[in-house]
């Protein structure tokens, strides 16, 4: 049990690295990286940081030199022997040698590529360009660095005991959430909070609190470093960047329409069981499922990551029934902006109808809302996305127009190709 | 900032000493000890532990072996070189060399005498007999050991994170008290919480939180060990044991009536300024002041330690006025069962009429009320008192009959000698 408040107090050290390991990242990044390494190794991509909460002036809050130090430190990291051994030898989702030797050899020699950082108004422009398997690994550490530097900026002026009490209050809050969640029979909950966490130590504390407080209702963490350290399951499957880049690489509308299914065909060659989880919302869930090939209905589950989650789950259940599948044998994974109330509500609403699982993110690992004056520690919506691939812009539509991205003309084209009409706009908190 | 929850979790160590130093005691004990060493060195006394809260079955909660280990450990302690240097060289109440060489030489060689421990029903009988200057030094460590072992017994079954959250809640509570108190202009507040503290680490945390949170409003601690470690003032003057033993030694009623003033005459020879504080309630405040010699009205202040505190302060103010003294130049020290509300009320009530100062004890260093099921960590009223001197029983009347002690016939005699009539009974929480 580290003394988080003391450590925070000591952040005035020359550099206290925020990311200390290449596997201090989400497990699905490594799975996707291996898939990309095998199927699209030569793709040239651009990833870019996007602060969807413009009211948080990151460039005013965070010193550019400090940010560069943190990013440079991440570029100096390489896979340690123990980490490599863990990735090679550990059982993930019931499978040994999840990571192939050729991938591991490449990963052991990998360093993160350079970044481009520029201040634009009160925001930073931070982009990463290069080979997809390398650039994609910037997403999680870059987000974690920005989130934590913003938090450090806010905490800098506080006294030791003021800090201790801040953490005491935040701990009490997490524990009260856990006390409510432990009452749910059959709950399956994982930590998905790496990217927008308050800090590494804090995420690690939250995970340990859930291990003690939730018992087997807590199924694991997306964070490989913490999974290794705490000897628990690493959790995650795949994300929007796969269909987004595959789609950008498509040479015409027919190829574009096929791209999201090509991704999953490649995925199916490598993975089975609980790793066969469909993320259907990149270009609209309903259309994706309507046009999906039958083999996809045989997959284990669907992850609902935008739009109204109950609606998304109902669409999935109906789709499985239409395709002759038994929804009670399927799994719906909720992972969008969850907090205790929503988890309890969804868990109860779908009990007995479909297996549910929850990927709890920012409001687990960064809920300091209301704990400092002017709420300057409240989480905000920061993402790091693939914005280009081989010279073409990427597009995401999502089930919530507030999460859409891409150039307007390309969005129009994608909407036409994927048959996406009007969608309800939902606020994005995190 | 130690990680208290971890330390508590590790209390299953063979022995984790509760008292690690002979100066982990109240400063006034050392002042009184020096006075006794000089004036009454050959007195043979008996001190006894008294649990005024019978509903707390100490002998059921605390293992006798564990208790003996702790007490034996205290008997093994001697003054360290650094502690001796601090006592000899430090400035106390603006005075250097407060402790005389002959006393320090004796103290450096002193070990605490043996104890008598016996289980009686669900309580322990714990007594100490021998030379007054030695036996008196048992009071504070014996109380601290009993209080902390009871807490450890309650905490033993808790998980690591449950414990962390327990402390998080307790820290938040203290901090909220501090946030209220910091608003009081001219507040003078000291920690008097050693004897009934939750633990040493916890008391030390509370003191540090007050240093940060209260600034000048926090004037010091009664605990010598913490005063030395945190480089703050050691606070305290004298206590009931002096008049109680002097009174027991009196050979007739006339000597008895004079005894409380003899104590202060001896004290006046040694101390001046802020150390000249009258503790008038041992045999009833009103009668004590009515019969007091005029030289006592010249003393700096009065400590109100039983009865209704505002009433006690009004009596003191009136007395000073009657004796031609200016109360605004005098000090009233409140030290009985204080908590935030009462401190704020008294501070405001007497602002401008008399200087006030607060010795905040158990509800500072041991307020875990309501934080565990069945409130089994709530503080309770445990004292360790001189019960006999040179073969005679001691008596205390106090301004609250619920704090009185001694054999019934002796109480009757003392009431007659000191002219004490009916007194209002007040609940004793701590």
mmCIF file with all atom_site columns, N, CA, C and O in Angstrom, chain A residues 1-3 5-6 159-162 164-165 168-169 171-172 175-176 179 205 208-209 212, chain B residues 1-3 5-6 159-162 164-165 168-169 171-172 175-176 179 205 208-209 212:
data_model
loop_
_atom_site.group_PDB
_atom_site.id
_atom_site.type_symbol
_atom_site.label_atom_id
_atom_site.label_alt_id
_atom_site.label_comp_id
_atom_site.label_asym_id
_atom_site.label_entity_id
_atom_site.label_seq_id
_atom_site.pdbx_PDB_ins_code
_atom_site.Cartn_x
_atom_site.Cartn_y
_atom_site.Cartn_z
_atom_site.occupancy
_atom_site.B_iso_or_equiv
_atom_site.pdbx_formal_charge
_atom_site.auth_seq_id
_atom_site.auth_comp_id
_atom_site.auth_asym_id
_atom_site.auth_atom_id
_atom_site.pdbx_PDB_model_num
ATOM 1   N N  . UNK A 1 1   ? 0.840   -1.196 0.000  1.00 0.00 ? 1   UNK A N  1
ATOM 2   C CA . UNK A 1 1   ? 0.000   0.000  0.000  1.00 0.00 ? 1   UNK A CA 1
ATOM 3   C C  . UNK A 1 1   ? 0.876   1.246  0.000  1.00 0.00 ? 1   UNK A C  1
ATOM 4   O O  . UNK A 1 1   ? 1.361   1.665  1.052  1.00 0.00 ? 1   UNK A O  1
ATOM 5   N N  . UNK A 1 2   ? 1.112   1.804  -1.153 1.00 0.00 ? 2   UNK A N  1
ATOM 6   C CA . UNK A 1 2   ? 1.987   2.970  -1.199 1.00 0.00 ? 2   UNK A CA 1
ATOM 7   C C  . UNK A 1 2   ? 1.280   4.191  -0.620 1.00 0.00 ? 2   UNK A C  1
ATOM 8   O O  . UNK A 1 2   ? 0.063   4.249  -0.582 1.00 0.00 ? 2   UNK A O  1
ATOM 9   N N  . UNK A 1 3   ? 2.069   5.128  -0.172 1.00 0.00 ? 3   UNK A N  1
ATOM 10  C CA . UNK A 1 3   ? 1.520   6.355  0.376  1.00 0.00 ? 3   UNK A CA 1
ATOM 11  C C  . UNK A 1 3   ? 1.381   7.343  -0.776 1.00 0.00 ? 3   UNK A C  1
ATOM 12  O O  . UNK A 1 3   ? 2.287   8.085  -1.102 1.00 0.00 ? 3   UNK A O  1
ATOM 13  N N  . UNK A 1 5   ? -0.335  10.049 -1.284 1.00 0.00 ? 5   UNK A N  1
ATOM 14  C CA . UNK A 1 5   ? -0.256  11.492 -1.042 1.00 0.00 ? 5   UNK A CA 1
ATOM 15  C C  . UNK A 1 5   ? 1.201   11.954 -0.960 1.00 0.00 ? 5   UNK A C  1
ATOM 16  O O  . UNK A 1 5   ? 1.555   12.988 -1.509 1.00 0.00 ? 5   UNK A O  1
ATOM 17  N N  . UNK A 1 6   ? 2.047   11.156 -0.295 1.00 0.00 ? 6   UNK A N  1
ATOM 18  C CA . UNK A 1 6   ? 3.467   11.533 -0.219 1.00 0.00 ? 6   UNK A CA 1
ATOM 19  C C  . UNK A 1 6   ? 4.090   11.564 -1.594 1.00 0.00 ? 6   UNK A C  1
ATOM 20  O O  . UNK A 1 6   ? 4.852   12.466 -1.934 1.00 0.00 ? 6   UNK A O  1
ATOM 21  N N  . UNK A 1 159 ? -1.090  21.334 0.381  1.00 0.00 ? 159 UNK A N  1
ATOM 22  C CA . UNK A 1 159 ? -0.256  20.874 1.484  1.00 0.00 ? 159 UNK A CA 1
ATOM 23  C C  . UNK A 1 159 ? -0.309  19.356 1.611  1.00 0.00 ? 159 UNK A C  1
ATOM 24  O O  . UNK A 1 159 ? -1.192  18.697 1.064  1.00 0.00 ? 159 UNK A O  1
ATOM 25  N N  . UNK A 1 160 ? 0.647   18.819 2.359  1.00 0.00 ? 160 UNK A N  1
ATOM 26  C CA . UNK A 1 160 ? 0.738   17.365 2.543  1.00 0.00 ? 160 UNK A CA 1
ATOM 27  C C  . UNK A 1 160 ? -0.544  16.756 3.080  1.00 0.00 ? 160 UNK A C  1
ATOM 28  O O  . UNK A 1 160 ? -1.013  15.724 2.617  1.00 0.00 ? 160 UNK A O  1
ATOM 29  N N  . UNK A 1 161 ? -1.074  17.389 4.100  1.00 0.00 ? 161 UNK A N  1
ATOM 30  C CA . UNK A 1 161 ? -2.221  16.778 4.755  1.00 0.00 ? 161 UNK A CA 1
ATOM 31  C C  . UNK A 1 161 ? -3.512  17.061 4.003  1.00 0.00 ? 161 UNK A C  1
ATOM 32  O O  . UNK A 1 161 ? -4.425  16.247 4.001  1.00 0.00 ? 161 UNK A O  1
ATOM 33  N N  . UNK A 1 162 ? -3.544  18.206 3.333  1.00 0.00 ? 162 UNK A N  1
ATOM 34  C CA . UNK A 1 162 ? -4.653  18.494 2.438  1.00 0.00 ? 162 UNK A CA 1
ATOM 35  C C  . UNK A 1 162 ? -4.704  17.397 1.359  1.00 0.00 ? 162 UNK A C  1
ATOM 36  O O  . UNK A 1 162 ? -5.777  16.877 1.024  1.00 0.00 ? 162 UNK A O  1
ATOM 37  N N  . UNK A 1 164 ? -3.406  14.327 1.662  1.00 0.00 ? 164 UNK A N  1
ATOM 38  C CA . UNK A 1 164 ? -3.796  13.059 2.283  1.00 0.00 ? 164 UNK A CA 1
ATOM 39  C C  . UNK A 1 164 ? -5.305  12.985 2.420  1.00 0.00 ? 164 UNK A C  1
ATOM 40  O O  . UNK A 1 164 ? -5.909  11.933 2.196  1.00 0.00 ? 164 UNK A O  1
ATOM 41  N N  . UNK A 1 165 ? -5.892  14.089 2.796  1.00 0.00 ? 165 UNK A N  1
ATOM 42  C CA . UNK A 1 165 ? -7.338  14.074 2.993  1.00 0.00 ? 165 UNK A CA 1
ATOM 43  C C  . UNK A 1 165 ? -8.059  14.002 1.643  1.00 0.00 ? 165 UNK A C  1
ATOM 44  O O  . UNK A 1 165 ? -9.089  13.333 1.520  1.00 0.00 ? 165 UNK A O  1
ATOM 45  N N  . UNK A 1 168 ? -7.914  10.495 0.943  1.00 0.00 ? 168 UNK A N  1
ATOM 46  C CA . UNK A 1 168 ? -8.805  9.803  1.880  1.00 0.00 ? 168 UNK A CA 1
ATOM 47  C C  . UNK A 1 168 ? -10.248 9.884  1.388  1.00 0.00 ? 168 UNK A C  1
ATOM 48  O O  . UNK A 1 168 ? -10.995 8.896  1.418  1.00 0.00 ? 168 UNK A O  1
ATOM 49  N N  . UNK A 1 169 ? -10.626 11.064 0.921  1.00 0.00 ? 169 UNK A N  1
ATOM 50  C CA . UNK A 1 169 ? -11.996 11.228 0.436  1.00 0.00 ? 169 UNK A CA 1
ATOM 51  C C  . UNK A 1 169 ? -12.228 10.414 -0.833 1.00 0.00 ? 169 UNK A C  1
ATOM 52  O O  . UNK A 1 169 ? -13.276 9.788  -1.009 1.00 0.00 ? 169 UNK A O  1
ATOM 53  N N  . UNK A 1 171 ? -10.628 7.699  -1.736 1.00 0.00 ? 171 UNK A N  1
ATOM 54  C CA . UNK A 1 171 ? -10.653 6.276  -1.353 1.00 0.00 ? 171 UNK A CA 1
ATOM 55  C C  . UNK A 1 171 ? -12.011 5.897  -0.777 1.00 0.00 ? 171 UNK A C  1
ATOM 56  O O  . UNK A 1 171 ? -12.567 4.844  -1.081 1.00 0.00 ? 171 UNK A O  1
ATOM 57  N N  . UNK A 1 172 ? -12.505 6.755  0.084  1.00 0.00 ? 172 UNK A N  1
ATOM 58  C CA . UNK A 1 172 ? -13.802 6.477  0.690  1.00 0.00 ? 172 UNK A CA 1
ATOM 59  C C  . UNK A 1 172 ? -14.875 6.373  -0.395 1.00 0.00 ? 172 UNK A C  1
ATOM 60  O O  . UNK A 1 172 ? -15.734 5.492  -0.359 1.00 0.00 ? 172 UNK A O  1
ATOM 61  N N  . UNK A 1 175 ? -14.551 3.113  -2.231 1.00 0.00 ? 175 UNK A N  1
ATOM 62  C CA . UNK A 1 175 ? -14.973 1.998  -1.381 1.00 0.00 ? 175 UNK A CA 1
ATOM 63  C C  . UNK A 1 175 ? -16.498 1.950  -1.268 1.00 0.00 ? 175 UNK A C  1
ATOM 64  O O  . UNK A 1 175 ? -17.092 0.870  -1.240 1.00 0.00 ? 175 UNK A O  1
ATOM 65  N N  . UNK A 1 176 ? -17.120 3.104  -1.217 1.00 0.00 ? 176 UNK A N  1
ATOM 66  C CA . UNK A 1 176 ? -18.583 3.115  -1.141 1.00 0.00 ? 176 UNK A CA 1
ATOM 67  C C  . UNK A 1 176 ? -19.199 2.577  -2.436 1.00 0.00 ? 176 UNK A C  1
ATOM 68  O O  . UNK A 1 176 ? -20.234 1.912  -2.416 1.00 0.00 ? 176 UNK A O  1
ATOM 69  N N  . UNK A 1 179 ? -18.802 -1.143 -2.149 1.00 0.00 ? 179 UNK A N  1
ATOM 70  C CA . UNK A 1 179 ? -19.773 -1.707 -1.204 1.00 0.00 ? 179 UNK A CA 1
ATOM 71  C C  . UNK A 1 179 ? -21.153 -1.871 -1.843 1.00 0.00 ? 179 UNK A C  1
ATOM 72  O O  . UNK A 1 179 ? -21.901 -2.791 -1.504 1.00 0.00 ? 179 UNK A O  1
ATOM 73  N N  . UNK A 1 205 ? -4.222  1.178  -6.778 1.00 0.00 ? 205 UNK A N  1
ATOM 74  C CA . UNK A 1 205 ? -4.984  1.135  -5.516 1.00 0.00 ? 205 UNK A CA 1
ATOM 75  C C  . UNK A 1 205 ? -6.429  0.698  -5.782 1.00 0.00 ? 205 UNK A C  1
ATOM 76  O O  . UNK A 1 205 ? -6.968  -0.159 -5.065 1.00 0.00 ? 205 UNK A O  1
ATOM 77  N N  . UNK A 1 208 ? -6.603  -3.007 -6.438 1.00 0.00 ? 208 UNK A N  1
ATOM 78  C CA . UNK A 1 208 ? -6.438  -3.803 -5.217 1.00 0.00 ? 208 UNK A CA 1
ATOM 79  C C  . UNK A 1 208 ? -7.675  -3.720 -4.319 1.00 0.00 ? 208 UNK A C  1
ATOM 80  O O  . UNK A 1 208 ? -8.069  -4.701 -3.688 1.00 0.00 ? 208 UNK A O  1
ATOM 81  N N  . UNK A 1 209 ? -8.259  -2.549 -4.273 1.00 0.00 ? 209 UNK A N  1
ATOM 82  C CA . UNK A 1 209 ? -9.482  -2.406 -3.470 1.00 0.00 ? 209 UNK A CA 1
ATOM 83  C C  . UNK A 1 209 ? -10.584 -3.299 -4.036 1.00 0.00 ? 209 UNK A C  1
ATOM 84  O O  . UNK A 1 209 ? -11.351 -3.917 -3.288 1.00 0.00 ? 209 UNK A O  1
ATOM 85  N N  . UNK A 1 212 ? -10.017 -6.995 -3.128 1.00 0.00 ? 212 UNK A N  1
ATOM 86  C CA . UNK A 1 212 ? -10.480 -7.307 -1.768 1.00 0.00 ? 212 UNK A CA 1
ATOM 87  C C  . UNK A 1 212 ? -11.990 -7.171 -1.633 1.00 0.00 ? 212 UNK A C  1
ATOM 88  O O  . UNK A 1 212 ? -12.646 -8.012 -1.028 1.00 0.00 ? 212 UNK A O  1
ATOM 89  N N  . UNK B 2 1   ? 4.912   10.615 6.291  1.00 0.00 ? 1   UNK B N  1
ATOM 90  C CA . UNK B 2 1   ? 3.543   10.116 6.367  1.00 0.00 ? 1   UNK B CA 1
ATOM 91  C C  . UNK B 2 1   ? 3.525   8.579  6.352  1.00 0.00 ? 1   UNK B C  1
ATOM 92  O O  . UNK B 2 1   ? 3.621   7.965  5.286  1.00 0.00 ? 1   UNK B O  1
ATOM 93  N N  . UNK B 2 2   ? 3.434   7.937  7.491  1.00 0.00 ? 2   UNK B N  1
ATOM 94  C CA . UNK B 2 2   ? 3.455   6.475  7.508  1.00 0.00 ? 2   UNK B CA 1
ATOM 95  C C  . UNK B 2 2   ? 2.127   5.941  6.994  1.00 0.00 ? 2   UNK B C  1
ATOM 96  O O  . UNK B 2 2   ? 1.105   6.610  7.059  1.00 0.00 ? 2   UNK B O  1
ATOM 97  N N  . UNK B 2 3   ? 2.174   4.742  6.479  1.00 0.00 ? 3   UNK B N  1
ATOM 98  C CA . UNK B 2 3   ? 0.956   4.102  6.005  1.00 0.00 ? 3   UNK B CA 1
ATOM 99  C C  . UNK B 2 3   ? 0.328   3.363  7.187  1.00 0.00 ? 3   UNK B C  1
ATOM 100 O O  . UNK B 2 3   ? 0.644   2.216  7.459  1.00 0.00 ? 3   UNK B O  1
ATOM 101 N N  . UNK B 2 5   ? -2.632  2.195  7.840  1.00 0.00 ? 5   UNK B N  1
ATOM 102 C CA . UNK B 2 5   ? -3.435  0.991  7.630  1.00 0.00 ? 5   UNK B CA 1
ATOM 103 C C  . UNK B 2 5   ? -2.544  -0.237 7.474  1.00 0.00 ? 5   UNK B C  1
ATOM 104 O O  . UNK B 2 5   ? -2.835  -1.296 8.031  1.00 0.00 ? 5   UNK B O  1
ATOM 105 N N  . UNK B 2 6   ? -1.428  -0.095 6.747  1.00 0.00 ? 6   UNK B N  1
ATOM 106 C CA . UNK B 2 6   ? -0.518  -1.233 6.595  1.00 0.00 ? 6   UNK B CA 1
ATOM 107 C C  . UNK B 2 6   ? 0.052   -1.654 7.939  1.00 0.00 ? 6   UNK B C  1
ATOM 108 O O  . UNK B 2 6   ? 0.142   -2.844 8.237  1.00 0.00 ? 6   UNK B O  1
ATOM 109 N N  . UNK B 2 159 ? -10.012 -6.447 6.454  1.00 0.00 ? 159 UNK B N  1
ATOM 110 C CA . UNK B 2 159 ? -9.133  -6.555 5.290  1.00 0.00 ? 159 UNK B CA 1
ATOM 111 C C  . UNK B 2 159 ? -8.300  -5.300 5.127  1.00 0.00 ? 159 UNK B C  1
ATOM 112 O O  . UNK B 2 159 ? -8.602  -4.260 5.707  1.00 0.00 ? 159 UNK B O  1
ATOM 113 N N  . UNK B 2 160 ? -7.244  -5.416 4.311  1.00 0.00 ? 160 UNK B N  1
ATOM 114 C CA . UNK B 2 160 ? -6.323  -4.305 4.104  1.00 0.00 ? 160 UNK B CA 1
ATOM 115 C C  . UNK B 2 160 ? -7.024  -3.045 3.625  1.00 0.00 ? 160 UNK B C  1
ATOM 116 O O  . UNK B 2 160 ? -6.759  -1.956 4.091  1.00 0.00 ? 160 UNK B O  1
ATOM 117 N N  . UNK B 2 161 ? -7.905  -3.224 2.651  1.00 0.00 ? 161 UNK B N  1
ATOM 118 C CA . UNK B 2 161 ? -8.506  -2.035 2.058  1.00 0.00 ? 161 UNK B CA 1
ATOM 119 C C  . UNK B 2 161 ? -9.663  -1.518 2.892  1.00 0.00 ? 161 UNK B C  1
ATOM 120 O O  . UNK B 2 161 ? -9.917  -0.318 2.938  1.00 0.00 ? 161 UNK B O  1
ATOM 121 N N  . UNK B 2 162 ? -10.322 -2.437 3.576  1.00 0.00 ? 162 UNK B N  1
ATOM 122 C CA . UNK B 2 162 ? -11.326 -2.024 4.544  1.00 0.00 ? 162 UNK B CA 1
ATOM 123 C C  . UNK B 2 162 ? -10.648 -1.126 5.600  1.00 0.00 ? 162 UNK B C  1
ATOM 124 O O  . UNK B 2 162 ? -11.182 -0.092 5.993  1.00 0.00 ? 162 UNK B O  1
ATOM 125 N N  . UNK B 2 164 ? -7.816  0.583  5.148  1.00 0.00 ? 164 UNK B N  1
ATOM 126 C CA . UNK B 2 164 ? -7.411  1.848  4.525  1.00 0.00 ? 164 UNK B CA 1
ATOM 127 C C  . UNK B 2 164 ? -8.586  2.809  4.484  1.00 0.00 ? 164 UNK B C  1
ATOM 128 O O  . UNK B 2 164 ? -8.436  4.000  4.714  1.00 0.00 ? 164 UNK B O  1
ATOM 129 N N  . UNK B 2 165 ? -9.745  2.267  4.175  1.00 0.00 ? 165 UNK B N  1
ATOM 130 C CA . UNK B 2 165 ? -10.915 3.140  4.058  1.00 0.00 ? 165 UNK B CA 1
ATOM 131 C C  . UNK B 2 165 ? -11.366 3.599  5.445  1.00 0.00 ? 165 UNK B C  1
ATOM 132 O O  . UNK B 2 165 ? -11.794 4.738  5.621  1.00 0.00 ? 165 UNK B O  1
ATOM 133 N N  . UNK B 2 168 ? -9.132  6.331  6.057  1.00 0.00 ? 168 UNK B N  1
ATOM 134 C CA . UNK B 2 168 ? -9.492  7.436  5.161  1.00 0.00 ? 168 UNK B CA 1
ATOM 135 C C  . UNK B 2 168 ? -10.674 8.209  5.742  1.00 0.00 ? 168 UNK B C  1
ATOM 136 O O  . UNK B 2 168 ? -10.691 9.439  5.755  1.00 0.00 ? 168 UNK B O  1
ATOM 137 N N  . UNK B 2 169 ? -11.644 7.468  6.265  1.00 0.00 ? 169 UNK B N  1
ATOM 138 C CA . UNK B 2 169 ? -12.815 8.144  6.837  1.00 0.00 ? 169 UNK B CA 1
ATOM 139 C C  . UNK B 2 169 ? -12.438 8.911  8.099  1.00 0.00 ? 169 UNK B C  1
ATOM 140 O O  . UNK B 2 169 ? -12.900 10.030 8.321  1.00 0.00 ? 169 UNK B O  1
ATOM 141 N N  . UNK B 2 171 ? -9.493  10.138 8.851  1.00 0.00 ? 171 UNK B N  1
ATOM 142 C CA . UNK B 2 171 ? -8.688  11.304 8.452  1.00 0.00 ? 171 UNK B CA 1
ATOM 143 C C  . UNK B 2 171 ? -9.595  12.426 7.943  1.00 0.00 ? 171 UNK B C  1
ATOM 144 O O  . UNK B 2 171 ? -9.395  13.595 8.275  1.00 0.00 ? 171 UNK B O  1
ATOM 145 N N  . UNK B 2 172 ? -10.542 12.056 7.124  1.00 0.00 ? 172 UNK B N  1
ATOM 146 C CA . UNK B 2 172 ? -11.459 13.052 6.590  1.00 0.00 ? 172 UNK B CA 1
ATOM 147 C C  . UNK B 2 172 ? -12.196 13.744 7.733  1.00 0.00 ? 172 UNK B C  1
ATOM 148 O O  . UNK B 2 172 ? -12.375 14.960 7.742  1.00 0.00 ? 172 UNK B O  1
ATOM 149 N N  . UNK B 2 175 ? -9.905  16.163 9.483  1.00 0.00 ? 175 UNK B N  1
ATOM 150 C CA . UNK B 2 175 ? -9.638  17.333 8.634  1.00 0.00 ? 175 UNK B CA 1
ATOM 151 C C  . UNK B 2 175 ? -10.837 18.267 8.611  1.00 0.00 ? 175 UNK B C  1
ATOM 152 O O  . UNK B 2 175 ? -10.679 19.485 8.600  1.00 0.00 ? 175 UNK B O  1
ATOM 153 N N  . UNK B 2 176 ? -12.026 17.694 8.604  1.00 0.00 ? 176 UNK B N  1
ATOM 154 C CA . UNK B 2 176 ? -13.216 18.558 8.623  1.00 0.00 ? 176 UNK B CA 1
ATOM 155 C C  . UNK B 2 176 ? -13.317 19.312 9.944  1.00 0.00 ? 176 UNK B C  1
ATOM 156 O O  . UNK B 2 176 ? -13.755 20.465 9.979  1.00 0.00 ? 176 UNK B O  1
ATOM 157 N N  . UNK B 2 179 ? -10.816 22.096 9.549  1.00 0.00 ? 179 UNK B N  1
ATOM 158 C CA . UNK B 2 179 ? -11.332 23.147 8.652  1.00 0.00 ? 179 UNK B CA 1
ATOM 159 C C  . UNK B 2 179 ? -12.307 24.071 9.372  1.00 0.00 ? 179 UNK B C  1
ATOM 160 O O  . UNK B 2 179 ? -12.388 25.259 9.060  1.00 0.00 ? 179 UNK B O  1
ATOM 161 N N  . UNK B 2 205 ? -0.175  11.524 13.388 1.00 0.00 ? 205 UNK B N  1
ATOM 162 C CA . UNK B 2 205 ? -0.840  12.027 12.169 1.00 0.00 ? 205 UNK B CA 1
ATOM 163 C C  . UNK B 2 205 ? -1.729  13.230 12.506 1.00 0.00 ? 205 UNK B C  1
ATOM 164 O O  . UNK B 2 205 ? -1.685  14.251 11.807 1.00 0.00 ? 205 UNK B O  1
ATOM 165 N N  . UNK B 2 208 ? 0.365   16.318 13.092 1.00 0.00 ? 208 UNK B N  1
ATOM 166 C CA . UNK B 2 208 ? 0.894   16.880 11.844 1.00 0.00 ? 208 UNK B CA 1
ATOM 167 C C  . UNK B 2 208 ? -0.203  17.557 11.030 1.00 0.00 ? 208 UNK B C  1
ATOM 168 O O  . UNK B 2 208 ? 0.020   18.600 10.404 1.00 0.00 ? 208 UNK B O  1
ATOM 169 N N  . UNK B 2 209 ? -1.372  16.963 11.037 1.00 0.00 ? 209 UNK B N  1
ATOM 170 C CA . UNK B 2 209 ? -2.486  17.578 10.306 1.00 0.00 ? 209 UNK B CA 1
ATOM 171 C C  . UNK B 2 209 ? -2.812  18.936 10.919 1.00 0.00 ? 209 UNK B C  1
ATOM 172 O O  . UNK B 2 209 ? -3.107  19.897 10.205 1.00 0.00 ? 209 UNK B O  1
ATOM 173 N N  . UNK B 2 212 ? -0.226  21.593 9.917  1.00 0.00 ? 212 UNK B N  1
ATOM 174 C CA . UNK B 2 212 ? -0.494  22.136 8.575  1.00 0.00 ? 212 UNK B CA 1
ATOM 175 C C  . UNK B 2 212 ? -1.787  22.939 8.527  1.00 0.00 ? 212 UNK B C  1
ATOM 176 O O  . UNK B 2 212 ? -1.847  24.021 7.946  1.00 0.00 ? 212 UNK B O  1
#
